[in-house]
Structures are given as C-alpha cells and as structure tokens.
Coordinates of C-alpha atoms and ligand atoms in Angstrom, one line a residue:
Chain A
M26 CA 99.1 -12.1 -112.5
E27 CA 102.8 -11.2 -112.2
E28 CA 103.8 -9.1 -109.2
L29 CA 104.9 -5.7 -110.4
P30 CA 107.2 -3.4 -108.5
I31 CA 105.8 -0.1 -107.2
I32 CA 107.7 2.9 -108.6
R33 CA 107.4 6.1 -106.6
R34 CA 106.1 9.1 -108.6
R35 CA 108.6 11.9 -108.8
R36 CA 107.5 15.3 -107.5
P37 CA 109.5 18.0 -109.2
G38 CA 107.3 20.8 -107.8
Q39 CA 108.2 19.8 -104.2
W40 CA 111.9 19.9 -105.0
I41 CA 111.6 23.4 -106.5
L42 CA 109.6 24.6 -103.5
T43 CA 112.1 23.2 -101.0
F44 CA 114.9 24.9 -102.8
L45 CA 113.1 28.3 -102.7
V46 CA 112.3 28.0 -99.1
L47 CA 115.9 27.1 -98.2
L48 CA 117.1 30.0 -100.2
L49 CA 114.8 32.4 -98.3
A50 CA 115.7 30.9 -95.0
G51 CA 119.3 31.2 -95.8
A52 CA 119.0 34.9 -96.6
L53 CA 117.1 35.5 -93.3
V54 CA 119.7 33.7 -91.3
Q55 CA 122.5 35.6 -93.0
S56 CA 120.9 38.9 -92.2
L57 CA 120.3 37.8 -88.6
I58 CA 124.0 37.1 -88.3
T59 CA 125.6 39.9 -90.3
N60 CA 123.3 42.8 -89.2
P61 CA 125.0 44.1 -86.1
R62 CA 121.9 46.0 -85.1
F63 CA 120.3 42.8 -83.8
G64 CA 122.8 43.0 -81.0
W65 CA 123.3 39.3 -80.4
D66 CA 125.9 39.9 -77.7
T67 CA 123.4 42.1 -75.8
V68 CA 120.8 39.3 -76.2
G69 CA 123.3 36.8 -74.8
A70 CA 124.1 39.1 -71.9
W71 CA 120.5 39.6 -70.8
L72 CA 119.0 36.2 -71.7
F73 CA 119.7 34.6 -68.3
S74 CA 120.0 37.8 -66.3
R75 CA 118.3 38.0 -62.9
T76 CA 115.8 40.6 -64.1
V77 CA 114.7 38.6 -67.0
M78 CA 114.6 35.3 -65.0
S79 CA 112.4 36.8 -62.4
G80 CA 110.1 38.3 -65.0
L81 CA 109.8 34.9 -66.7
L82 CA 109.0 33.3 -63.4
T83 CA 106.2 35.8 -62.7
T84 CA 104.8 35.2 -66.2
L85 CA 104.8 31.4 -65.6
E86 CA 103.1 31.9 -62.2
L87 CA 100.5 34.2 -63.6
T88 CA 99.8 31.9 -66.5
A89 CA 99.5 28.8 -64.4
A90 CA 97.4 30.4 -61.7
A91 CA 95.1 32.3 -64.1
M92 CA 94.5 29.1 -66.1
A93 CA 93.8 27.1 -62.9
I94 CA 91.2 29.7 -61.8
G95 CA 89.8 29.8 -65.3
L96 CA 89.4 26.0 -65.5
V97 CA 87.8 25.5 -62.1
L98 CA 85.4 28.4 -62.6
G99 CA 84.9 27.5 -66.2
V100 CA 83.8 24.0 -65.4
A101 CA 81.4 25.3 -62.8
L102 CA 80.0 27.9 -65.3
A103 CA 79.7 25.3 -68.0
L104 CA 77.7 23.0 -65.7
M105 CA 75.5 25.9 -64.6
R106 CA 74.8 26.8 -68.2
L107 CA 73.8 23.2 -68.9
S108 CA 71.8 22.6 -65.8
D109 CA 68.0 22.6 -65.7
N110 CA 68.0 25.2 -62.9
T111 CA 66.9 28.5 -64.5
V112 CA 68.7 30.7 -61.9
A113 CA 72.0 28.8 -62.4
R114 CA 71.6 29.1 -66.2
T115 CA 70.9 32.8 -66.1
V116 CA 73.8 33.6 -63.6
S117 CA 76.2 31.7 -65.9
W118 CA 74.9 33.4 -69.0
A119 CA 75.2 36.9 -67.4
Y120 CA 78.7 36.2 -66.2
I121 CA 79.9 35.1 -69.6
W122 CA 78.1 38.0 -71.2
L123 CA 79.8 40.5 -68.9
F124 CA 83.4 39.1 -68.9
R125 CA 83.5 38.4 -72.6
G126 CA 81.8 41.6 -73.5
T127 CA 84.3 44.1 -71.9
P128 CA 88.0 44.5 -72.7
L129 CA 90.4 42.6 -70.5
L130 CA 92.4 45.7 -70.0
V131 CA 89.4 47.4 -68.4
Q132 CA 88.8 44.5 -66.2
L133 CA 92.4 44.5 -65.0
L134 CA 92.3 48.2 -64.3
F135 CA 89.0 47.7 -62.5
W136 CA 90.5 45.1 -60.1
G137 CA 93.7 47.3 -59.7
F138 CA 91.7 50.3 -58.7
I139 CA 89.0 48.6 -56.7
S140 CA 90.2 50.3 -53.5
A141 CA 89.1 53.6 -55.1
L142 CA 85.6 52.2 -55.6
Y143 CA 85.4 50.2 -52.3
P144 CA 87.9 51.5 -49.8
T145 CA 86.9 48.8 -47.4
L146 CA 85.5 45.4 -48.1
S147 CA 82.6 44.1 -46.0
L148 CA 79.4 42.2 -46.8
H149 CA 76.1 43.9 -46.1
L150 CA 73.1 41.6 -46.2
P151 CA 69.7 43.0 -45.5
F152 CA 68.6 42.8 -41.9
L153 CA 72.0 41.5 -40.8
P154 CA 75.0 43.4 -39.3
P155 CA 77.9 43.8 -41.8
I156 CA 80.3 40.9 -42.0
G157 CA 84.0 41.7 -42.1
D158 CA 85.5 45.1 -42.6
V159 CA 89.0 45.1 -44.1
P160 CA 90.9 47.7 -46.2
A161 CA 90.5 46.7 -49.9
N162 CA 94.2 47.1 -50.8
T163 CA 95.3 44.6 -48.2
V164 CA 93.2 41.9 -49.7
I165 CA 93.4 42.9 -53.4
T166 CA 97.2 43.2 -53.8
T167 CA 98.6 43.9 -57.2
F168 CA 99.2 40.2 -57.6
A169 CA 95.6 39.4 -56.6
A170 CA 94.3 42.1 -59.0
A171 CA 96.3 40.6 -61.8
L172 CA 95.1 37.1 -61.1
L173 CA 91.5 38.1 -60.7
G174 CA 91.6 40.1 -63.9
L175 CA 93.2 37.3 -65.9
G176 CA 91.5 34.3 -64.2
L177 CA 87.9 35.6 -64.1
N178 CA 88.1 36.7 -67.8
E179 CA 89.6 33.4 -68.9
A180 CA 86.8 31.5 -67.0
A181 CA 84.2 33.0 -69.3
Y182 CA 86.0 31.8 -72.4
L183 CA 86.9 28.3 -71.0
A184 CA 83.3 27.9 -69.8
E185 CA 82.1 28.1 -73.5
I186 CA 84.9 25.7 -74.6
I187 CA 84.0 23.2 -71.9
R188 CA 80.3 23.5 -72.6
A189 CA 80.9 22.8 -76.3
G190 CA 83.0 19.7 -75.3
I191 CA 80.3 18.4 -73.0
V192 CA 77.5 18.8 -75.6
S193 CA 79.6 17.1 -78.2
V194 CA 79.4 13.8 -76.3
D195 CA 76.6 11.6 -77.7
H196 CA 73.4 11.8 -75.5
G197 CA 73.3 7.9 -75.6
Q198 CA 76.3 8.0 -73.2
T199 CA 74.4 9.8 -70.6
E200 CA 71.4 7.5 -71.0
A201 CA 73.6 4.4 -70.7
A202 CA 75.1 5.8 -67.5
E203 CA 71.7 6.7 -66.2
A204 CA 70.4 3.3 -67.0
L205 CA 73.2 1.8 -64.9
G206 CA 72.1 4.0 -62.0
L207 CA 75.3 6.0 -61.9
S208 CA 75.1 9.2 -60.0
R209 CA 75.2 12.5 -61.9
A210 CA 78.6 13.4 -60.5
R211 CA 80.1 10.1 -61.5
T212 CA 78.5 10.2 -64.9
L213 CA 80.1 13.5 -65.5
R214 CA 83.5 12.6 -64.1
R215 CA 83.9 9.1 -65.4
I216 CA 81.9 9.1 -68.6
I217 CA 81.2 12.5 -70.1
L218 CA 84.3 14.6 -69.2
P219 CA 86.9 12.0 -70.4
Q220 CA 85.1 11.9 -73.8
A221 CA 84.6 15.7 -73.9
M222 CA 88.4 16.1 -73.3
R223 CA 89.1 15.3 -76.9
V224 CA 87.2 18.3 -78.0
I225 CA 88.2 20.5 -75.1
I226 CA 92.0 20.1 -75.1
P227 CA 93.0 21.7 -78.4
P228 CA 91.3 25.0 -77.7
V229 CA 92.4 25.0 -74.1
G230 CA 96.0 24.5 -75.3
N231 CA 95.4 27.5 -77.5
E232 CA 94.0 29.5 -74.6
T233 CA 97.0 28.6 -72.5
I234 CA 99.5 29.7 -75.1
S235 CA 97.5 32.9 -75.6
M236 CA 97.4 33.5 -71.8
L237 CA 101.2 33.2 -71.7
K238 CA 101.4 36.3 -73.7
T239 CA 98.3 38.0 -72.4
T240 CA 99.9 38.1 -69.0
S241 CA 102.0 41.0 -70.4
L242 CA 98.9 43.2 -70.0
V243 CA 99.3 43.3 -66.3
S244 CA 102.1 45.8 -66.8
V245 CA 99.3 48.4 -66.6
L246 CA 99.1 47.5 -62.9
A247 CA 102.9 48.1 -62.8
Y248 CA 103.3 44.4 -62.2
T249 CA 106.6 43.1 -63.5
E250 CA 106.3 40.1 -65.7
L251 CA 108.6 39.0 -68.6
L252 CA 107.7 41.6 -71.2
Y253 CA 107.6 44.5 -68.7
S254 CA 110.9 43.5 -67.2
V255 CA 112.7 43.9 -70.5
Q256 CA 110.8 47.1 -71.2
I257 CA 112.2 48.5 -68.0
V258 CA 115.7 47.6 -69.1
Y259 CA 115.5 49.0 -72.6
S260 CA 113.8 52.2 -71.4
K261 CA 117.2 52.8 -69.7
T262 CA 119.7 51.3 -72.2
Y263 CA 117.8 52.0 -75.4
Q264 CA 118.7 48.4 -76.6
T265 CA 115.1 47.9 -77.7
I266 CA 115.4 45.2 -80.3
P267 CA 117.9 42.9 -78.5
L268 CA 115.7 43.0 -75.4
L269 CA 112.5 42.3 -77.3
I270 CA 114.4 39.3 -78.8
V271 CA 115.3 38.1 -75.3
A272 CA 111.6 38.1 -74.3
S273 CA 110.5 36.5 -77.6
I274 CA 113.0 33.7 -77.1
W275 CA 111.5 32.8 -73.7
Y276 CA 107.9 33.1 -75.0
L277 CA 108.9 30.7 -77.8
A278 CA 110.6 28.3 -75.5
V279 CA 107.7 28.0 -73.1
T280 CA 105.2 27.8 -76.0
T281 CA 107.3 24.9 -77.4
L282 CA 107.0 23.1 -74.0
L283 CA 103.3 23.7 -73.9
N284 CA 102.9 22.2 -77.4
I285 CA 104.7 19.1 -76.3
G286 CA 102.5 18.8 -73.2
Q287 CA 99.4 19.2 -75.3
H288 CA 100.5 16.5 -77.7
Y289 CA 100.8 14.0 -74.8
L290 CA 97.5 15.0 -73.2
E291 CA 95.7 14.6 -76.6
R292 CA 97.2 11.2 -77.0
H293 CA 96.1 10.2 -73.5
F294 CA 92.5 11.2 -74.1
A295 CA 92.4 9.6 -77.6
K296 CA 92.3 6.2 -75.9
G297 CA 89.8 3.9 -77.5
S298 CA 89.2 6.1 -80.5
H299 CA 91.4 4.1 -82.8
R300 CA 91.1 0.6 -84.0
Chain B
M5 CA 54.4 -9.8 -61.5
M6 CA 57.7 -8.3 -62.2
V7 CA 56.3 -5.5 -64.4
Q8 CA 52.8 -4.2 -64.1
A9 CA 52.0 -1.2 -66.3
T10 CA 48.5 0.3 -66.3
G11 CA 47.2 3.1 -68.5
V12 CA 50.6 4.5 -69.3
R13 CA 50.4 7.7 -71.3
K14 CA 53.0 9.9 -72.9
A15 CA 53.0 12.8 -75.3
F16 CA 55.8 14.6 -77.0
A17 CA 55.0 18.2 -77.8
G18 CA 51.3 17.5 -77.9
Q19 CA 51.6 14.4 -80.0
E20 CA 50.3 11.3 -78.1
V21 CA 52.8 8.5 -78.4
L22 CA 51.4 6.2 -75.6
R23 CA 47.7 6.2 -75.1
G24 CA 47.1 4.0 -72.2
V25 CA 49.4 1.0 -72.3
D26 CA 48.5 -2.0 -70.1
L27 CA 51.1 -4.7 -69.9
S28 CA 52.4 -7.1 -67.4
V29 CA 55.4 -9.3 -67.3
P30 CA 55.3 -12.3 -64.9
R31 CA 58.5 -13.2 -63.0
A32 CA 61.0 -15.4 -64.9
T33 CA 59.2 -15.0 -68.2
V34 CA 60.1 -13.4 -71.6
T35 CA 57.7 -10.9 -73.2
C36 CA 58.4 -9.8 -76.7
V37 CA 57.0 -6.5 -77.9
I38 CA 56.4 -6.2 -81.7
G39 CA 54.7 -3.6 -83.8
P40 CA 55.1 -1.0 -86.6
S41 CA 57.7 1.7 -86.4
G42 CA 56.6 4.7 -84.4
S43 CA 54.0 2.8 -82.5
G44 CA 55.7 3.7 -79.2
K45 CA 57.6 0.5 -78.3
S46 CA 60.8 2.2 -77.4
T47 CA 59.1 5.0 -75.6
F48 CA 57.2 2.5 -73.4
L49 CA 60.4 0.5 -72.7
R50 CA 62.1 3.7 -71.7
C51 CA 59.3 4.5 -69.3
V52 CA 59.9 1.3 -67.5
N53 CA 63.3 2.6 -66.2
H54 CA 62.2 6.2 -66.1
L55 CA 64.5 7.4 -68.9
E56 CA 61.2 8.8 -70.2
R57 CA 58.8 10.3 -67.7
P58 CA 55.2 9.1 -68.3
D59 CA 52.5 11.7 -68.3
G60 CA 49.9 9.3 -66.7
G61 CA 49.2 5.8 -65.6
R62 CA 51.6 3.8 -63.5
I63 CA 54.4 1.3 -63.8
L64 CA 55.3 -1.1 -61.0
V65 CA 58.5 -3.1 -61.1
D66 CA 58.5 -5.8 -58.5
G67 CA 55.7 -4.0 -56.8
E68 CA 57.5 -0.6 -56.5
P69 CA 56.2 2.4 -58.5
I70 CA 59.0 3.5 -60.8
G71 CA 60.1 7.2 -60.7
Y72 CA 57.3 8.3 -58.4
E73 CA 56.4 7.9 -54.7
P74 CA 53.0 8.2 -53.1
Y75 CA 52.5 11.7 -51.8
G76 CA 49.3 13.0 -50.3
R77 CA 46.6 11.8 -52.6
G78 CA 48.8 11.6 -55.6
L79 CA 52.3 10.8 -56.7
R80 CA 55.4 12.9 -56.8
E81 CA 58.6 12.4 -58.7
L82 CA 61.4 10.7 -56.8
R83 CA 64.8 12.3 -56.2
R84 CA 67.5 11.4 -58.8
R85 CA 69.3 9.4 -56.2
D86 CA 66.2 7.2 -55.6
V87 CA 65.5 6.8 -59.3
A88 CA 69.2 5.7 -59.7
R89 CA 68.7 3.1 -57.0
Q90 CA 65.6 1.7 -58.8
R91 CA 67.5 1.7 -62.2
R92 CA 70.2 -0.5 -60.7
Q93 CA 67.7 -3.3 -60.5
I94 CA 66.7 -2.9 -64.2
G95 CA 69.2 -3.7 -66.9
M96 CA 68.9 -2.0 -70.3
V97 CA 70.3 -2.9 -73.6
F98 CA 70.2 -0.3 -76.4
Q99 CA 69.8 -0.8 -80.1
R100 CA 73.1 1.1 -80.7
F101 CA 74.9 -0.4 -77.8
H102 CA 76.1 2.9 -76.2
L103 CA 79.2 1.3 -74.8
F104 CA 81.6 3.8 -73.2
P105 CA 84.2 4.2 -75.9
H106 CA 87.1 5.3 -73.7
L107 CA 86.8 2.3 -71.4
T108 CA 87.8 -1.3 -72.3
A109 CA 85.3 -4.1 -72.4
L110 CA 86.2 -4.9 -68.8
G111 CA 86.1 -1.2 -67.8
N112 CA 82.6 -0.9 -69.3
I113 CA 81.4 -3.8 -67.2
V114 CA 82.9 -2.8 -63.8
E115 CA 81.9 0.8 -64.1
G116 CA 78.3 0.3 -62.8
P117 CA 79.0 -2.0 -59.9
V118 CA 81.9 0.2 -58.7
G119 CA 79.7 3.3 -59.1
A120 CA 77.2 1.5 -56.8
G121 CA 79.9 1.1 -54.2
R122 CA 81.0 -2.5 -54.7
P123 CA 84.8 -3.2 -54.2
R124 CA 86.6 -3.1 -57.5
A125 CA 88.4 -6.4 -57.1
E126 CA 85.1 -8.2 -56.5
A127 CA 83.4 -6.3 -59.4
T128 CA 86.4 -7.3 -61.7
D129 CA 86.1 -11.0 -60.8
E130 CA 82.4 -10.9 -61.5
A131 CA 82.9 -9.0 -64.7
M132 CA 85.4 -11.7 -65.9
A133 CA 82.8 -14.3 -65.2
L134 CA 80.2 -12.3 -67.3
L135 CA 82.7 -11.8 -70.1
D136 CA 83.2 -15.6 -70.1
R137 CA 79.4 -16.1 -70.2
V138 CA 79.0 -13.9 -73.3
G139 CA 82.0 -15.6 -74.9
L140 CA 84.4 -12.7 -74.8
A141 CA 86.8 -13.5 -72.0
D142 CA 89.8 -13.1 -74.4
R143 CA 88.7 -9.5 -75.3
R144 CA 88.6 -8.0 -71.8
D145 CA 91.2 -5.3 -72.8
A146 CA 89.7 -4.4 -76.1
Y147 CA 88.1 -1.0 -76.6
P148 CA 84.6 -0.9 -78.1
A149 CA 86.0 0.4 -81.5
Q150 CA 88.1 -2.7 -81.7
L151 CA 85.1 -5.0 -81.4
S152 CA 82.5 -6.1 -84.0
G153 CA 78.9 -5.0 -83.6
G154 CA 77.9 -8.4 -82.2
Q155 CA 80.7 -8.4 -79.7
Q156 CA 79.9 -4.8 -78.6
Q157 CA 76.3 -5.8 -78.0
R158 CA 77.4 -8.8 -76.0
V159 CA 79.6 -6.6 -73.8
A160 CA 76.6 -4.2 -73.4
I161 CA 74.6 -7.2 -72.2
A162 CA 77.3 -8.2 -69.7
R163 CA 77.5 -4.5 -68.6
A164 CA 73.8 -4.6 -67.7
L165 CA 74.0 -8.0 -66.0
A166 CA 76.9 -6.7 -63.8
M167 CA 74.3 -4.8 -61.8
R168 CA 72.6 -8.1 -60.9
P169 CA 69.3 -6.8 -62.3
K170 CA 66.0 -8.6 -61.6
L171 CA 64.6 -7.4 -64.9
M172 CA 66.3 -6.9 -68.3
L173 CA 65.0 -4.5 -71.0
F174 CA 66.1 -4.9 -74.6
D175 CA 65.3 -2.3 -77.3
E176 CA 65.8 -4.0 -80.7
P177 CA 69.2 -5.4 -79.6
T178 CA 70.0 -6.9 -83.0
S179 CA 68.6 -4.2 -85.3
A180 CA 71.9 -2.4 -85.8
L181 CA 73.8 -5.6 -86.5
D182 CA 74.9 -7.2 -89.8
P183 CA 72.8 -10.3 -90.4
E184 CA 75.6 -12.8 -89.7
L185 CA 76.1 -11.2 -86.2
V186 CA 72.5 -11.4 -85.1
G187 CA 72.8 -15.1 -84.0
E188 CA 75.5 -14.6 -81.5
V189 CA 73.6 -11.9 -79.6
L190 CA 70.3 -13.9 -79.7
D191 CA 72.2 -17.0 -78.3
V192 CA 73.3 -15.0 -75.3
M193 CA 69.7 -13.8 -74.8
R194 CA 68.4 -17.4 -75.1
G195 CA 70.9 -18.4 -72.4
L196 CA 69.6 -15.6 -70.1
A197 CA 66.0 -16.7 -70.7
A198 CA 66.9 -20.3 -69.9
D199 CA 68.5 -19.2 -66.6
G200 CA 65.2 -17.6 -65.6
M201 CA 65.8 -13.9 -66.2
T202 CA 62.7 -11.8 -66.5
M203 CA 63.0 -10.1 -69.9
L204 CA 61.0 -7.5 -71.8
V205 CA 62.3 -7.4 -75.4
V206 CA 61.3 -5.1 -78.2
T207 CA 62.3 -6.9 -81.4
H208 CA 61.6 -7.5 -85.1
E209 CA 63.1 -11.0 -84.8
L210 CA 59.8 -12.9 -84.9
A211 CA 61.5 -16.3 -85.1
F212 CA 63.3 -15.5 -81.8
A213 CA 60.0 -14.4 -80.3
R214 CA 58.3 -17.6 -81.4
E215 CA 61.0 -19.7 -79.9
V216 CA 61.8 -17.8 -76.6
A217 CA 58.8 -15.6 -75.7
D218 CA 56.2 -16.7 -73.2
E219 CA 54.0 -13.8 -74.4
V220 CA 54.0 -11.6 -77.5
V221 CA 52.5 -8.1 -77.3
F222 CA 51.5 -6.3 -80.4
F223 CA 51.8 -2.5 -80.2
D224 CA 49.9 -0.2 -82.5
E225 CA 49.5 3.6 -82.3
G226 CA 50.5 3.8 -78.7
R227 CA 48.3 1.0 -77.4
V228 CA 48.5 -2.8 -76.9
L229 CA 46.3 -4.0 -79.7
E230 CA 46.6 -7.6 -78.7
S231 CA 48.8 -10.0 -76.7
G232 CA 49.0 -13.7 -76.1
P233 CA 51.2 -16.8 -76.6
P234 CA 53.5 -16.5 -79.6
E235 CA 51.9 -19.4 -81.4
R236 CA 48.6 -17.5 -81.5
I237 CA 49.8 -13.9 -82.1
L238 CA 52.3 -14.9 -84.8
T239 CA 50.2 -17.4 -86.6
A240 CA 46.5 -16.7 -85.9
P241 CA 46.1 -13.2 -84.6
D242 CA 42.6 -11.7 -84.0
H243 CA 43.3 -8.3 -85.5
P244 CA 43.8 -7.7 -89.2
R245 CA 46.5 -5.1 -88.4
T246 CA 48.5 -7.7 -86.5
R247 CA 48.0 -10.2 -89.3
D248 CA 49.3 -7.6 -91.8
F249 CA 52.3 -6.7 -89.7
V250 CA 53.3 -10.4 -89.1
K251 CA 52.9 -11.2 -92.8
R252 CA 55.1 -8.2 -93.8
V253 CA 57.9 -8.9 -91.3
L254 CA 58.1 -12.7 -91.7
Ligands
ATP411 N1 62.2 12.5 -77.5 C1 61.2 12.6 -78.4 N2 60.8 13.8 -78.8 C2 59.7 13.9 -79.7 N3 59.2 12.8 -80.3 C3 59.6 11.6 -80.0 C4 60.7 11.4 -79.0 N4 60.9 10.1 -78.9 C5 60.0 9.5 -79.7 N5 59.2 10.4 -80.4 C6 58.1 10.0 -81.3 O1 57.3 9.1 -80.7 C7 56.8 8.2 -81.6 C8 57.1 6.8 -81.1 O2 58.5 6.6 -81.0 P1 59.1 5.2 -80.6 O3 60.6 5.4 -80.7 O4 58.6 4.9 -79.2 O5 58.6 4.2 -81.6 P2 59.0 2.7 -81.9 O6 57.8 1.9 -81.8 O7 60.1 2.3 -81.0 O8 59.5 2.7 -83.4 P3 60.8 1.9 -84.1 O9 60.3 0.6 -84.4 O10 61.0 2.7 -85.3 O11 61.9 2.0 -83.1 C9 57.5 8.5 -82.9 O12 56.6 9.2 -83.7 C10 58.7 9.4 -82.5 O13 58.9 10.3 -83.6
MG412 MG1 62.2 1.9 -81.2

C-alpha cells in the first residue's frame, strides 16, 4: 500500500474559543490598568514594605511548622488507626473525631485562652505528687497557641489522607516483605510508604496550599501574619483594595512555588510506575 | 526432614479449609502439591512460613516449630521479630510475583539481605550473581513494570534466594504467565532442584512435577488424599478423585 501523508484535522471551535478568551482577558487587563481605584502605585509602595515582609515571613513559618506538626502526628495517628491494638485505634479515632468535628477557629481560641482554663500547668497522676507547676501563658505563648491550633487540627486531616494512602498499597506488598523477614518498621519505611506517597502527595499539596491561607485565622489571637499585617495598614490608610491585592500577590507567588515543588515530588515518587 | 507437618487445621470464618494435613518434605528433595481449586493448597503453603496462622496441628521446619514456641504444656505464638527470623530461612515465590514496583530488579533483591543486617556492598555482589543465575544480569536497573511476567518471576525467585533460604516455597509460580513464558521460569526451578534446594511447589504443571518432583501430593478438601512418587500418582493413582483430576489437567 502506498504511504499516505497524515493531514491534521482543523479545529475551528478551538480558534473561536481562543479568540473569545483573549477578548475577555484583554478587557480585564484594560480595566486593571485604567481603573485608578486599584491603586497600583499603592500596591507597589507596600509590596516589599517591612510590615508586609514580616507578615509574609510569619505566614511561611506558621505554614511550615503547622504542616510539620501535622505530618508527624498524622503519620502516628494513621498507624494507630491501622494497628491491631484496640486502645491505639480508639484513641486515634477519638482524636480525629474531636479535631475534625469542631471549628478550627474555636480550637485556636481555646489554645489562646487556655490560661483562663488552666492558669498553671502541672500533671496530677493518681497517688503521685504533682509534676511541674508553671504559669500557662509562659509555655503557651501566642505563637505556641497558633501552632498548636493549626498543627493539631491539621494532623487529624493528614492522618486520614495518610491512612488512605497506606491502605491503597496492595496487601501482597506487605506479604512479600513479611515473607522476606523484614521488620515491621522497615516494611513501612522502605516498601509501603514510598508506594503510598503517590496517593498521599496530591492531597497533602492541597492541604499545604490551604494551610498557607488558613494561617490568616490566627489573627483572632492578635498574631500578625500576612493578611492581618495588611489589615492593620488599611484600617489606618483606608486603601483596602490595594493592600488586599498586595497580600494576594504574595499568596499567589507562594502557591506557585508550592505547585512547582509538588510537581517534582510527584515525579520522584512515580519511579517505576511507567514503562 | 526439612518440613514436617502434622494435623494442620485452619478455618476461615467457620469454614474449614485445612482439616488435618500431614505432609513431610525430606531435605534436598522436591515435593509438588497438586489438587483442585479451593482444596487448601495455598493456605497450607502460607502456614509453612506463618503468613497464615494455623488453628491446630504443628509445622516443623528443620526441626523448629514455626510461629510458636513451647510454653507450659502448650504452645504460644512467637514475637514478630522471631517469626521474621524464621521466615528469613524460608523463601517464598508468589503466583503474582509481588515485586516491589518502586525498586529496580537489583533493589528488590538486596532489600531482604540489607534488612537482615548484611552490608549493602556484599548483598549487591551476591544479588548480581543471583541475577546472572536467573539470566537477567543485563536487567539489573529495570523496574518491574519494564519486565515481562517471566522476567518478573525470575527476579522474584532471585529475591527469595538472596536470603540464602534452606527451603523454598512456590505457590503456582507459572499460573499468571503467558504460555510461552512458563518455560523460562521452570528452567530456573529445575536448576535450583538440581543444586539440591529443598522445594515445596504448588503447581498445575504436571509435566514439570513428573520430571522434577521426588514426591507428588494430591490435596482434596483440605486433606492429603494421597501422595507418592510422580510416576504412580500421575499415572496410576489409587483414588478415583486423583485419577479424575489428573485426567482433567493433562
Ligand atoms: N483469607 C481468607 N479468608 C477467607 N477465606 C479464605 C481465605 N483464604 C482462602 N480462603 C478460602 O479457603 C479455601 C482454600 O483456599 P486456597 O487458596 O488455599 O485454595 P487453593 O487450593 O490454593 O486453590 P487454587 O488452586 O484456586 O489456588 C477457598 O475456599 C478460599 O475461598
Ligand atoms: Mg492457590
């Protein structure tokens, strides 16, 4: 048979759609530029200001620390839920029930006002003298309260994500590892978790991006992160929109970086899954 | 005796799957287990390395009770760590390979020895020798998904051998393979048998059993119905059920 050239099919619908989208985008850009009320000069003036920078730094710190707490505790809770020890399973279940079942805002306020509930912290076990006796608000600073609130809540969500990842790995993998005489810890670390990662990473990426913006809730503890720092400014200058744009630009920038990081992580853990 | 099982019983949710299995495998011999689907062959094999916990009876491997230790007047289950130590001496090959998909062929083979505390360099040298033995030295860096079924099963055999087991268990090692790939796996198993490995093989490959087995055991409804040399079991069995089965499979 004679070799025939392949002719690409034309797609007029796609051309029309592209044109319409460009038209709309153009209109949007034009209004962004020509509408003076966006206050782009104000945006420029505040974008790298010391106030905003320190707010951004706090947001990044809170996000990283809360996710770290959430991941460590989340792995532990997930393993407890999957263990054959009834006590561990029940404790994990109750933790997740409590922390997912109440609003994060309430949890943050609870940690913020814990010194009103427990003015001093000490451990009283039956038949033993009390251990430690320190004022609550020297241990639970505002930063600690913010971290506890965000981290402990996040752990409950991450626990469920990690558990789903672990159970998604074929049981034959565990059996093969057991048949080789691998220890339980090594089986988890070398065989199960690396495979579970493929299922775990996308939702954890989601959670991290969500956490970046959820940190703004700690303003209820008068803790100054990115959003609260611009709110403080515009409550004085009344330049609300430009300052909200400043915050949004930074949130978008960090989210973009997180997306890129997630892409490389996913690629790393996809090893062996393609021909 | 390498394996000595007496009166092994096992039920799943009240349904008896093993009803008193007696079976022995002498050192450096090959025993093939045949029998109809659902007769408990896999379950028994999995009891031998304690992947399945028998409800009764006992299994000795090289004289050591598997999964249990004498305690008072009875037996009690061993700690996980001790079960793991016992399993390192028993290699297992699964019907569906169960290679670790995120590790290369070489990575799959060294994982067990390194986990058992052997130096990685030494384990790697030995793994290369094993890959060579199963004819896959040039595929050391391939991931399982990049290998054919027959190649995957050969890597799985090398992975089990890397623990230097004194007993090898095979659960229908060729059943998941395309017909043209069965031969390469059976060749590797023939080589092992010739080198004096003690093997317990569940299989439907009666021709292989006839050629390699020292003893063939016929399982039916959770019991050993009869056993003996392959010539007898595969050509002139005592039991009509064995006769039916052999006729159907051949
Ligand atoms: N984990 C389990 N839970 C419940 N029932 C099981 C379990 N494992 C096996 N069984 C049942 O035990 C019986 C024996 O199964 P087994 O896999 O040992 O048979 P087999 O002889 O290996 O069969 P095949 O030739 O099909 O592999 C079957 O009826 C099976 O459904
Ligand atoms: Mg089976």
